[in-house]
CSV table of C-alpha atoms and ligand atoms in Angstrom, one decimal:
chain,number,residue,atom,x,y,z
A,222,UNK,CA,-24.7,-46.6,-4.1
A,223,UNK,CA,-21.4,-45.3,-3.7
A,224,UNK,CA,-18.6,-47.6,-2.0
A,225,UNK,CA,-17.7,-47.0,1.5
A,226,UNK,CA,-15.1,-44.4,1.7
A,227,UNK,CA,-11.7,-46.2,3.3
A,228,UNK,CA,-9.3,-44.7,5.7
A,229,UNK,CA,-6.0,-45.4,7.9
A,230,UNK,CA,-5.1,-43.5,10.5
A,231,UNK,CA,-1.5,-44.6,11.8
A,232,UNK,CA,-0.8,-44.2,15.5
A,233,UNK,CA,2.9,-44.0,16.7
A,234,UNK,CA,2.0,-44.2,20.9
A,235,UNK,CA,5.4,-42.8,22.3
A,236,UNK,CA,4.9,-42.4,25.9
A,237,UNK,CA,1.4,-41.6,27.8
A,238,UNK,CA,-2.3,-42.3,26.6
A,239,UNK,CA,-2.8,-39.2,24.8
A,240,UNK,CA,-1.5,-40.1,21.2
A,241,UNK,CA,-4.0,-43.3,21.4
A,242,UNK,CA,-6.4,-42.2,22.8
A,243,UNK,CA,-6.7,-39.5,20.7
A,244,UNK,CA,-6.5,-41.5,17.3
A,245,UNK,CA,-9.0,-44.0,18.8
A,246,UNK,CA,-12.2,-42.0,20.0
A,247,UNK,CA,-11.4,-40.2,16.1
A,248,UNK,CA,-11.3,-43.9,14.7
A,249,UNK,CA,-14.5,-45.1,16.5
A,250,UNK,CA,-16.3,-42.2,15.8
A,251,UNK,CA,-15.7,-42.4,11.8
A,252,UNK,CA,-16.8,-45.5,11.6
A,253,UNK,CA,-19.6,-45.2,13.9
A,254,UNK,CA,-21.1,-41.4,12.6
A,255,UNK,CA,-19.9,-41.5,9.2
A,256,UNK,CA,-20.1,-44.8,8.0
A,257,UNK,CA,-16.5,-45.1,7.0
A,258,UNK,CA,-13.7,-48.6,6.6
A,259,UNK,CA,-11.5,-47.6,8.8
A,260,UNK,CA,-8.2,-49.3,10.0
A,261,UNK,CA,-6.1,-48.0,12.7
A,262,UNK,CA,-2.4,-49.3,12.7
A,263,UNK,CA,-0.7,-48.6,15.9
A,264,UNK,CA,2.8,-49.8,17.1
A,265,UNK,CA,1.8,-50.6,20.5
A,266,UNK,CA,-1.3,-51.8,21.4
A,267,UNK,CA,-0.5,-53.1,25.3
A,268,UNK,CA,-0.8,-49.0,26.1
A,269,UNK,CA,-4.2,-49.2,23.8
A,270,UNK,CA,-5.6,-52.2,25.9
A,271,UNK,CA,-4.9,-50.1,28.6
A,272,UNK,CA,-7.6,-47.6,27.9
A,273,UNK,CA,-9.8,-50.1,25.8
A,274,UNK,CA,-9.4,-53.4,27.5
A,275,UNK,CA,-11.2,-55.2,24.7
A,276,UNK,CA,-8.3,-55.0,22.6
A,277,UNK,CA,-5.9,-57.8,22.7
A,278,UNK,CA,-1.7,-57.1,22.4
A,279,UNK,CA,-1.2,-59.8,20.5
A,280,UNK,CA,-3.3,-59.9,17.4
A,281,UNK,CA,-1.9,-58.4,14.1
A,282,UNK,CA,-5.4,-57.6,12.9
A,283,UNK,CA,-8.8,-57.2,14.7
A,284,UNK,CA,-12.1,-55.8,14.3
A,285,UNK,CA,-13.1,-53.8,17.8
A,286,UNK,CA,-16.2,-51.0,17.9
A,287,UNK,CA,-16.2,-51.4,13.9
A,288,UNK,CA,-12.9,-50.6,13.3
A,289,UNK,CA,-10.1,-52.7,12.4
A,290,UNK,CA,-7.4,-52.8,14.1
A,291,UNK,CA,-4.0,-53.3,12.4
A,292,UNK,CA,-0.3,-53.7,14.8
A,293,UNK,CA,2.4,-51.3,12.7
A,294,UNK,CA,5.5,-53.2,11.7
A,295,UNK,CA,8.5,-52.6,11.0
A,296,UNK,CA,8.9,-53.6,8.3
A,297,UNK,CA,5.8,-52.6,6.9
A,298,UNK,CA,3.9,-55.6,5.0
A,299,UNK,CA,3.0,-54.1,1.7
A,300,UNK,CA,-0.5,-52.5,1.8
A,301,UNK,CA,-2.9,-51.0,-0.6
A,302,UNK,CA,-3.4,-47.7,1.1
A,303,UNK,CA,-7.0,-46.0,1.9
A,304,UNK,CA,-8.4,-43.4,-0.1
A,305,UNK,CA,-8.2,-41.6,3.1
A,306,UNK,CA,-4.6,-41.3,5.4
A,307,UNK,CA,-4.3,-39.8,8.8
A,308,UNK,CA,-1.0,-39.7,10.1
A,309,UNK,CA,-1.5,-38.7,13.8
A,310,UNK,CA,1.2,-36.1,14.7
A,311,UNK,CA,3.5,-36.1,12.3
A,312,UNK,CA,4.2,-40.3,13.4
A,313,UNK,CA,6.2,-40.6,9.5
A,314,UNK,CA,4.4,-42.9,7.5
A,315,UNK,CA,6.0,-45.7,7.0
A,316,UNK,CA,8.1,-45.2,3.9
A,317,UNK,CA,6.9,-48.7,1.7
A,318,UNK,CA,3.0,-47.2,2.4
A,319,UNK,CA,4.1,-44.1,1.2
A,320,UNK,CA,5.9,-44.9,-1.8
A,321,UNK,CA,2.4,-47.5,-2.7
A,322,UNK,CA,0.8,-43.8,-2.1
A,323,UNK,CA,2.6,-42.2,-4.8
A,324,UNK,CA,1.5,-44.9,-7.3
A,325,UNK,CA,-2.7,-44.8,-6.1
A,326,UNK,CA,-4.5,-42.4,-8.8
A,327,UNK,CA,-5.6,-40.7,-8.1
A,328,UNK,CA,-3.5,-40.6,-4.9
A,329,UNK,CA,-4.4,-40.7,-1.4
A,330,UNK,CA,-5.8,-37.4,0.7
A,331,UNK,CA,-2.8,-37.2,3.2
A,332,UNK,CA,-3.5,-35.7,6.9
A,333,UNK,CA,-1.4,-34.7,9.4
A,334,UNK,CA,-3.5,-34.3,12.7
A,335,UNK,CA,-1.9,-31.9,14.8
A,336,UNK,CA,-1.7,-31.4,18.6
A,337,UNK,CA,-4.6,-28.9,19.9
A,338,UNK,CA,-3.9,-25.6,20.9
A,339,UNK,CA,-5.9,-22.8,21.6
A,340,UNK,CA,-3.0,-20.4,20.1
A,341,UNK,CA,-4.3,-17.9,17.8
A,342,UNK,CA,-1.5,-19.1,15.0
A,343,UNK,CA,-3.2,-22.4,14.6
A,344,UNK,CA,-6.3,-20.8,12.9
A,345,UNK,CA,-3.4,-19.5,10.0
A,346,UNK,CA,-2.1,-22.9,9.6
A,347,UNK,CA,-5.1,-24.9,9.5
A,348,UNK,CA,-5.4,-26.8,6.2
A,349,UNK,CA,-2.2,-25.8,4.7
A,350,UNK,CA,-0.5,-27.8,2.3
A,351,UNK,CA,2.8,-29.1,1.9
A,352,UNK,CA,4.0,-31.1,-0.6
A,353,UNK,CA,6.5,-34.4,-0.4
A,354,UNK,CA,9.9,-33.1,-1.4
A,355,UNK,CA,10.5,-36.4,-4.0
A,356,UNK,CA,7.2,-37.9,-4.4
A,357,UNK,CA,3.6,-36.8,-6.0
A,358,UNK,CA,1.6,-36.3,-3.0
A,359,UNK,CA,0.4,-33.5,-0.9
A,360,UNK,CA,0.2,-33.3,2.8
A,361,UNK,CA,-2.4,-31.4,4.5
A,362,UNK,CA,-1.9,-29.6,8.0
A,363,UNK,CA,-5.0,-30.3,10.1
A,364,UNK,CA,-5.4,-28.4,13.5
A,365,UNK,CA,-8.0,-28.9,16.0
A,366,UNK,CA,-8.8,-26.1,17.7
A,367,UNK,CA,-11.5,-24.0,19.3
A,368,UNK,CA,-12.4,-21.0,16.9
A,369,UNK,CA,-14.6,-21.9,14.0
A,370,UNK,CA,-11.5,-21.6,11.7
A,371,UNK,CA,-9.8,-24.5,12.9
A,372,UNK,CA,-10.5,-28.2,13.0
A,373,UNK,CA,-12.8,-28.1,15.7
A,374,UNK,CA,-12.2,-30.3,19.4
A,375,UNK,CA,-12.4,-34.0,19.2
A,376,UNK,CA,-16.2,-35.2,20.6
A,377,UNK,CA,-18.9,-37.6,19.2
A,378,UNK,CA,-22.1,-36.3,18.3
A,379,UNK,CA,-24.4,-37.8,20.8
A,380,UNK,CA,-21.4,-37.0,24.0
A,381,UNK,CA,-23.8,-34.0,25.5
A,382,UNK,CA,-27.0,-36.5,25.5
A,383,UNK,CA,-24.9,-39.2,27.3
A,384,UNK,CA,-23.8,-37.2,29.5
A,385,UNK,CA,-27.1,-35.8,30.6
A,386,UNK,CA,-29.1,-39.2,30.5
A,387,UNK,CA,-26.3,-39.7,33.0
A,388,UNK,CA,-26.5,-37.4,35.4
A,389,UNK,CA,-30.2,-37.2,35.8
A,390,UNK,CA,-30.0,-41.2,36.6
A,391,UNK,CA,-26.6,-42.9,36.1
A,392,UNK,CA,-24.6,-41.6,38.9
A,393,UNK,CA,-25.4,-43.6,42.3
A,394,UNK,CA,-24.9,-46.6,40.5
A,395,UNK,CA,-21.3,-45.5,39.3
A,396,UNK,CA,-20.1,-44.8,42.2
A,397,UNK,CA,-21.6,-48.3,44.2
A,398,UNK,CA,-19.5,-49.7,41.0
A,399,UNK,CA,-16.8,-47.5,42.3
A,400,UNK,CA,-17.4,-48.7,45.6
A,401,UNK,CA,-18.0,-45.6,46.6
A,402,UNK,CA,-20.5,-43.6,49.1
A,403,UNK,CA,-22.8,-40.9,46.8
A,404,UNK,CA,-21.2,-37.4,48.1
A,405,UNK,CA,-22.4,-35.9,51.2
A,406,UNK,CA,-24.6,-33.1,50.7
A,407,UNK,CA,-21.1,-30.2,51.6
A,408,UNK,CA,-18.8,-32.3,49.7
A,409,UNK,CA,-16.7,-32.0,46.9
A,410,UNK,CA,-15.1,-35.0,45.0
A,411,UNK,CA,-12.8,-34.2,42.7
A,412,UNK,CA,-10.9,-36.5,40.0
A,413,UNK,CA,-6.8,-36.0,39.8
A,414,UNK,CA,-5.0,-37.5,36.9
A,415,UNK,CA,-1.6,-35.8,36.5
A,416,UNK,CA,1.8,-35.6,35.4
A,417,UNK,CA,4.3,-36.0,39.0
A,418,UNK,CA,3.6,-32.0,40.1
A,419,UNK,CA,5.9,-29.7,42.8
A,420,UNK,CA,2.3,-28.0,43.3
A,421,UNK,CA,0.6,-31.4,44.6
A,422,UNK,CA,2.1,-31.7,48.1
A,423,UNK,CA,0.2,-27.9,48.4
A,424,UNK,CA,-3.3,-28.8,46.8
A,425,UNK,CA,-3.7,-31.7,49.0
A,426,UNK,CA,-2.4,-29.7,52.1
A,427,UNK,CA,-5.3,-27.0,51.2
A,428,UNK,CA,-7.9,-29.6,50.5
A,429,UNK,CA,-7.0,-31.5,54.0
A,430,UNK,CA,-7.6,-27.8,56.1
A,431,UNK,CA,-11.0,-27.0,53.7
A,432,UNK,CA,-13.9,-26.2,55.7
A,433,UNK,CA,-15.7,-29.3,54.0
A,434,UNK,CA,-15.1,-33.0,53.3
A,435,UNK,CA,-12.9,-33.3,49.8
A,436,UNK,CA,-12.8,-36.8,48.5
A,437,UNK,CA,-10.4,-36.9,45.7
A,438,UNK,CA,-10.4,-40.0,43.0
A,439,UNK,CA,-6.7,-41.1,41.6
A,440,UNK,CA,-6.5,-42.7,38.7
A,441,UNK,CA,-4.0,-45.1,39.1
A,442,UNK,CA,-0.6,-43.7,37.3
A,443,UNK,CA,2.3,-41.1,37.4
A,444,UNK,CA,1.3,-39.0,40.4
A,445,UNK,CA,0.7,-42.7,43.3
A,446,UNK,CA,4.4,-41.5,44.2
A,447,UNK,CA,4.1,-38.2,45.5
A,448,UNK,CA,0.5,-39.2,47.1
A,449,UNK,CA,2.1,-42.1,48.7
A,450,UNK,CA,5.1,-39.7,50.0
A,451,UNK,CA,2.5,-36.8,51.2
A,452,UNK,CA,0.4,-39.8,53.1
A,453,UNK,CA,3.8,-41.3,54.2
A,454,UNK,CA,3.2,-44.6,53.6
A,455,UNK,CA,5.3,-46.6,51.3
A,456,UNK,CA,2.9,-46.9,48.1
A,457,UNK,CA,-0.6,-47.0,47.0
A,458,UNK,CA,-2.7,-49.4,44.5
A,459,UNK,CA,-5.7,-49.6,43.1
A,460,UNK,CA,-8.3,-49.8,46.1
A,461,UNK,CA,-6.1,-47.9,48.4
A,462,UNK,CA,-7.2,-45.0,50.6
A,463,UNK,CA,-6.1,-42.6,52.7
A,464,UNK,CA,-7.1,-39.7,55.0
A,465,UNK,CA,-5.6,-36.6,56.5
A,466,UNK,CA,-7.9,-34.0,57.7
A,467,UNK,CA,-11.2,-33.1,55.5
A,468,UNK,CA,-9.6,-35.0,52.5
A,469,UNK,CA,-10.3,-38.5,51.4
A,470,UNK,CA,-8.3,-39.6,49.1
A,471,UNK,CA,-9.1,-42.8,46.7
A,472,UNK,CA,-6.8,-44.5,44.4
A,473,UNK,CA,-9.0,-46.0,41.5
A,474,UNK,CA,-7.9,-48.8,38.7
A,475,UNK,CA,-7.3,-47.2,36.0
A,476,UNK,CA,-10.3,-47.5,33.4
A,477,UNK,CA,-11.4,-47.4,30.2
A,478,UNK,CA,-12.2,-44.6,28.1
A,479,UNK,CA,-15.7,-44.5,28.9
A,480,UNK,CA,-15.7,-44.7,32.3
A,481,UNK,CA,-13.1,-42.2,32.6
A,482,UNK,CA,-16.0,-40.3,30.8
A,483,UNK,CA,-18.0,-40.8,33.7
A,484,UNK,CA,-15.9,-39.9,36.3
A,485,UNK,CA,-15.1,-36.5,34.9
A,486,UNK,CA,-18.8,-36.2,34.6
A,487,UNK,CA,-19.7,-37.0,38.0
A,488,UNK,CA,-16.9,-35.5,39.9
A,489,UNK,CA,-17.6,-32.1,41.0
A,490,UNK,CA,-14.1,-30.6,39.6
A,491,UNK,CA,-11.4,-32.4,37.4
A,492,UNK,CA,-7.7,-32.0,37.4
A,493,UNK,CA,-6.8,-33.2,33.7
A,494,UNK,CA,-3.3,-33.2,31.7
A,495,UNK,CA,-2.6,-33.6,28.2
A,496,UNK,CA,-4.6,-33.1,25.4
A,497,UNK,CA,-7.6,-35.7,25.2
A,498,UNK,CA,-8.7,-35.7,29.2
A,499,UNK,CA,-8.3,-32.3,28.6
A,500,UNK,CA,-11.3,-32.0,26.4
A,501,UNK,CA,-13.2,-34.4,27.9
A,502,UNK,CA,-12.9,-32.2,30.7
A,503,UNK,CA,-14.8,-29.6,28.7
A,504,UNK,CA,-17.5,-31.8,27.3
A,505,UNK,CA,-18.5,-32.8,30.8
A,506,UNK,CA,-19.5,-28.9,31.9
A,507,UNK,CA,-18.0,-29.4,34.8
A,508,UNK,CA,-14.8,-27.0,36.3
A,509,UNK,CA,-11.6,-27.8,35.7
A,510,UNK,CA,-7.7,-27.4,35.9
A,511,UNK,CA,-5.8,-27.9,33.1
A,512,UNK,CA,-2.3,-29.2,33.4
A,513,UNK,CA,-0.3,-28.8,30.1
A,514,UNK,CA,2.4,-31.7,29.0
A,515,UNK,CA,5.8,-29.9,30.3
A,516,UNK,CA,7.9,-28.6,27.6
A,517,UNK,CA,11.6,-27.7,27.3
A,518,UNK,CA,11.5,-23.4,28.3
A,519,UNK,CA,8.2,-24.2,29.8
A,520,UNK,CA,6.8,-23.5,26.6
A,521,UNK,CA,3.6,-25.1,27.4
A,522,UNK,CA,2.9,-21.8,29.4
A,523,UNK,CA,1.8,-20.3,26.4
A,524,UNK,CA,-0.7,-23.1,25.5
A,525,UNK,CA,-2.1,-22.9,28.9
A,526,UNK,CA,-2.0,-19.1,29.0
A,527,UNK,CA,-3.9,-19.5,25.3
A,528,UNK,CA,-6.5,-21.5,26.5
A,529,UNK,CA,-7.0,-19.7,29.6
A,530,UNK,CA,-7.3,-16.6,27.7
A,531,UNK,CA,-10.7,-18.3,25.2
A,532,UNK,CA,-12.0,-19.7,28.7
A,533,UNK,CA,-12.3,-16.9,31.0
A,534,UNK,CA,-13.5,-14.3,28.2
A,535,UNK,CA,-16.4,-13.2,29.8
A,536,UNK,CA,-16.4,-14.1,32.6
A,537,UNK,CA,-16.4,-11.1,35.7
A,538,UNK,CA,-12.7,-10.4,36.8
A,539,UNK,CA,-13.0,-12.0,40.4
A,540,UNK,CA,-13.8,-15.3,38.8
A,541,UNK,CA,-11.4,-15.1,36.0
A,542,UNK,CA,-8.5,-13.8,38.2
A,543,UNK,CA,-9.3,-17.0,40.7
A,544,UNK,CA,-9.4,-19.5,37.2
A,545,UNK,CA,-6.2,-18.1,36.0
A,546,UNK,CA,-4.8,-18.4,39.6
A,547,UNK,CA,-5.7,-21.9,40.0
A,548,UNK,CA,-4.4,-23.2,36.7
A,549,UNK,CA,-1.3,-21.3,36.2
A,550,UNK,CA,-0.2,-22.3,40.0
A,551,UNK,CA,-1.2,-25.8,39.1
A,552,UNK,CA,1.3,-25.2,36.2
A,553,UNK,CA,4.3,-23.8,37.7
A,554,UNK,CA,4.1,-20.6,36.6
A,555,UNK,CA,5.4,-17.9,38.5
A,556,UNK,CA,2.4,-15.8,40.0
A,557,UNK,CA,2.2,-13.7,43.2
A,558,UNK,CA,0.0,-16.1,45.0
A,559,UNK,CA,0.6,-19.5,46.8
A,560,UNK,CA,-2.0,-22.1,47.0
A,561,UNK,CA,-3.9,-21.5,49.8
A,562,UNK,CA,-4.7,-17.9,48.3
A,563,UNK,CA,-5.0,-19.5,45.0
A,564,UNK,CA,-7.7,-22.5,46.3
A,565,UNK,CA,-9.6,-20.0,48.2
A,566,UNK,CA,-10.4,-17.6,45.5
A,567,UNK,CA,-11.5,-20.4,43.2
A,568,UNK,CA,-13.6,-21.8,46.5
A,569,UNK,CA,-15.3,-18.4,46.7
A,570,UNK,CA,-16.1,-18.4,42.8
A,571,UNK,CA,-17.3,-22.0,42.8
A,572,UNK,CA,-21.0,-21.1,41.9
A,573,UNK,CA,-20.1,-19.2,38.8
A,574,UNK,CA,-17.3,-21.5,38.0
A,575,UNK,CA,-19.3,-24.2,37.7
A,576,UNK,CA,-22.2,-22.5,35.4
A,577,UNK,CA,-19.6,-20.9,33.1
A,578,UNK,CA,-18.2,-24.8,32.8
A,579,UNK,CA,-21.9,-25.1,31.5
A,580,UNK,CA,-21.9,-22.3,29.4
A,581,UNK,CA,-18.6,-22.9,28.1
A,582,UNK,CA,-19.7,-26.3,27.2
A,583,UNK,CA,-22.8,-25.0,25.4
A,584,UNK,CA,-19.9,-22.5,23.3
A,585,UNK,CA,-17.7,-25.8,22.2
A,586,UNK,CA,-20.6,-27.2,20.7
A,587,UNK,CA,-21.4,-24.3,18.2
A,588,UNK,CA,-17.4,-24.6,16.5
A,589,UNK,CA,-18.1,-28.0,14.8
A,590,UNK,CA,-16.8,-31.5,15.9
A,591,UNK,CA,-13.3,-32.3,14.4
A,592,UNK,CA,-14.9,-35.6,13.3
A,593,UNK,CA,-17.6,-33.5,10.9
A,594,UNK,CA,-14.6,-31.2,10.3
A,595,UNK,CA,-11.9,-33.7,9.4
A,596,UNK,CA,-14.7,-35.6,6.8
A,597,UNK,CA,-16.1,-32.4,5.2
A,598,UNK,CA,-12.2,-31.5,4.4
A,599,UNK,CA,-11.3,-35.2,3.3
A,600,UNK,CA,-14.6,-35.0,0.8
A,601,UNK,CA,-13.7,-31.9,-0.2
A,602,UNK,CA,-10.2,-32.7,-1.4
A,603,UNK,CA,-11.8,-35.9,-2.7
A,604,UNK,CA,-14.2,-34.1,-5.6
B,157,LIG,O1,-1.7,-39.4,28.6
B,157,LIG,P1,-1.5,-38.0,28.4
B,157,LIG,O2,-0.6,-37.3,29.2
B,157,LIG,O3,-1.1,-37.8,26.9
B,157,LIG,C1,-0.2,-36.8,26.5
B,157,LIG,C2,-0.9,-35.7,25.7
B,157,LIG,O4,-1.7,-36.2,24.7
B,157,LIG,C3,0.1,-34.8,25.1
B,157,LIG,O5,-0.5,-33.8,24.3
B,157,LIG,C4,1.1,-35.6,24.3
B,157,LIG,O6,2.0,-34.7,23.8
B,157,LIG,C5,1.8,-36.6,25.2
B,157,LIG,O7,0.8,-37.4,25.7
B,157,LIG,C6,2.8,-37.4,24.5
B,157,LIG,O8,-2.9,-37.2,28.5
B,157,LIG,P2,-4.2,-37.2,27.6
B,157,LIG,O9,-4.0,-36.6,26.3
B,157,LIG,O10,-5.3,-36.7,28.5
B,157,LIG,O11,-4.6,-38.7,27.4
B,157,LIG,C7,-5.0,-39.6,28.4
B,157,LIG,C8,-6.0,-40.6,27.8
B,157,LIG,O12,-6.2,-41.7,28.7
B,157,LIG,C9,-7.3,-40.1,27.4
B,157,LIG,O13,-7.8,-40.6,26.2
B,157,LIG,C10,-8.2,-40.5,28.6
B,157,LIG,C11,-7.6,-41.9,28.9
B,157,LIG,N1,-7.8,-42.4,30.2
B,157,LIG,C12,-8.5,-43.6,30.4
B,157,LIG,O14,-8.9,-44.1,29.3
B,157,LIG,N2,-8.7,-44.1,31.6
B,157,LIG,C13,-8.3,-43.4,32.7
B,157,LIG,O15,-8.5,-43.9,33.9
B,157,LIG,C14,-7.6,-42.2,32.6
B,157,LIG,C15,-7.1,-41.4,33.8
B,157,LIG,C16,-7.4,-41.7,31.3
């Protein structure tokens, strides 16, 4: 029988959830579909207890979901690296590791995981190699993405299957554990998790004069501020609600991973940021509104332009035109209509919004998991 296959992945958490919880669902789900020893070293692991509570701050190794879990020193200890190393986004190894690198034969398979885009460039630069300027070793450029040349979007095997065991039977139990009513029969509930937005004060202005009841679920984080200002009260916690008009507005604790899972899958529409909720966004079929990490230039127009572009291919131009209008107002970007115009055109396309959410879904799932991806590539390089 051939030994298990070992692997770091180093995690340099910066600011937000993203980096973490990005390296973590890939960490869990090599160990848990593939098999593998992996350790995850991560420099801060009070922001990774707060999306996976079970892991403590203060321990400089432990074992959580099958992997273990290693706190990144500086100085680094010296280590016998993995036959495997993932160095999430460019985070610079840590230069002892990589000089015990050089001296493994045969030496380690080294790979950079890259942010996702949906930018038709990334395709060109998945895989690439570039070698270490002094030392033997080879980096390789990996690049999730969403066209079957790339690395594929983040996702565990069985996500589809637990989300529809869900649905059909998990969801009036969430939301009593929410504390929560199930929805009204003409409501929608929609999840917000965001980066502090000039756009908000106008969403929640066209969800309090909507026709229908809008409950909308707040993560606790960066936008309680401006909610707090636009309810004019002096802040919000978890537990907290407020009314104005048809909206309902909920502040939630912020949960784990999983349950975040849920919400997005139980919420009728999801406002997500980043990179990771991003996706999830997409594996739970559901519609959604994209809002891209702000760049310098606003150069994260392009990425959300990019992604726009793959997700309303197909679709009829009334729908697409009201997708596009939505996100890209949500994004700052400098378009003819305001947000009322905006929210009603993506009201009046809900029905087909929401089955090309399924559709779209069903697409994702024919490009390859990056988890299969990043393993077949690994293995390969390993022969
Ligand atoms: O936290 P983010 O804004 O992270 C960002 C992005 O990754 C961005 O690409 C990167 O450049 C920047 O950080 C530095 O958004 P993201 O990527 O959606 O990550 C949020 C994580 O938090 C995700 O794994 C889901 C998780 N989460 C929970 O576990 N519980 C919650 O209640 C919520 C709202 C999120």
């Amino acid at each position: 029988m051939r030994a298990m296959r070992t692997w770091d992945i180093f995690c340099n958490v910066v600011d937000n959830y993203g980096d973490i919880g990005i390296a973590w669902r890939l960490a869990r789900g090599l160990a848990r579909e593939h098999g593998l020893a992996v350790r995850l070293w991560v420099n801060d692991l009070r922001t990774f207890q707060r999306i996976w509570p079970a892991i403590s701050p203060d321990a400089d190794q432990q074992v959580c979901e099958g992997v273990a879990v290693c706190a990144w020193h500086t100085p680094f200890a010296p280590t016998r690296p993995a036959q495997v190393v993932v160095e999430a986004f460019g985070c610079a190894l840590p230069e002892p590791y990589l000089l015990a690198m050089s001296e493994q034969s045969p030496p380690p398979v080294w790979i950079n995981l890259e942010y996702l885009s949906a930018e038709p460039w990334v395709a060109e630069h998945h895989g690439l190699p570039s070698p270490h300027p002094r030392l033997p070793l080879t980096k390789y450029f990996f690049f999730p993405g969403y066209t079957p040349g790339t690395g594929g979007l983040l996702a565990e095997a069985d996500v589809a299957g637990r989300r529809t065991a869900f649905v059909h039977d998990g969801m009036p139990a969430f939301w009593r554990e929410l504390g929560l009513d199930t929805p009204q029969a003409d409501e929608l509930r929609v999840s917000l998790f965001a980066y502090e937005n000039p756009a908000l004060p106008g969403l929640l202005d066209v969800w309090a004069a909507d026709p229908h009841p809008v409950t909308c679920l707040v993560p606790e984080g960066r936008v309680i501020p401006q909610l707090a200002a636009w309810l004019a009260v002096p802040g919000l916690r978890a537990g907290d609600t407020g009314r104005r008009g048809a909206l309902q507005l909920h502040v939630l604790p912020f949960m784990n991973q999983d349950w975040y899972d849920r919400l997005l899958w139980a919420c009728d529409l999801n406002f997500v940021r980043g990179e990771d909720s991003c996706v999830r966004a997409q594996w739970a079929a559901r519609p959604l509104v994209w809002q891209a990490y702000p760049q310098a230039d606003n150069a994260h127009w392009d990425k959300v332009n990019a992604l726009l572009t793959h997700y309303t291919a197909g679709l009829d131009r009334t729908t697409a035109d009201a997708v596009n209008g939505l996100w890209q107002r949500w994004n700052g970007m400098p378009i003819a209509h305001g947000m009322p115009a905006c929210w009603a055109a993506w009201r009046s396309r809900q029905a087909a919004i929401e089955r090309h959410a399924q559709a779209w879904c069903g697409r994702l799932g024919l490009v390859g998991t990056l988890i299969d991806k990043l393993v077949e590539f690994a293995e390969n390089k390993l022969k």
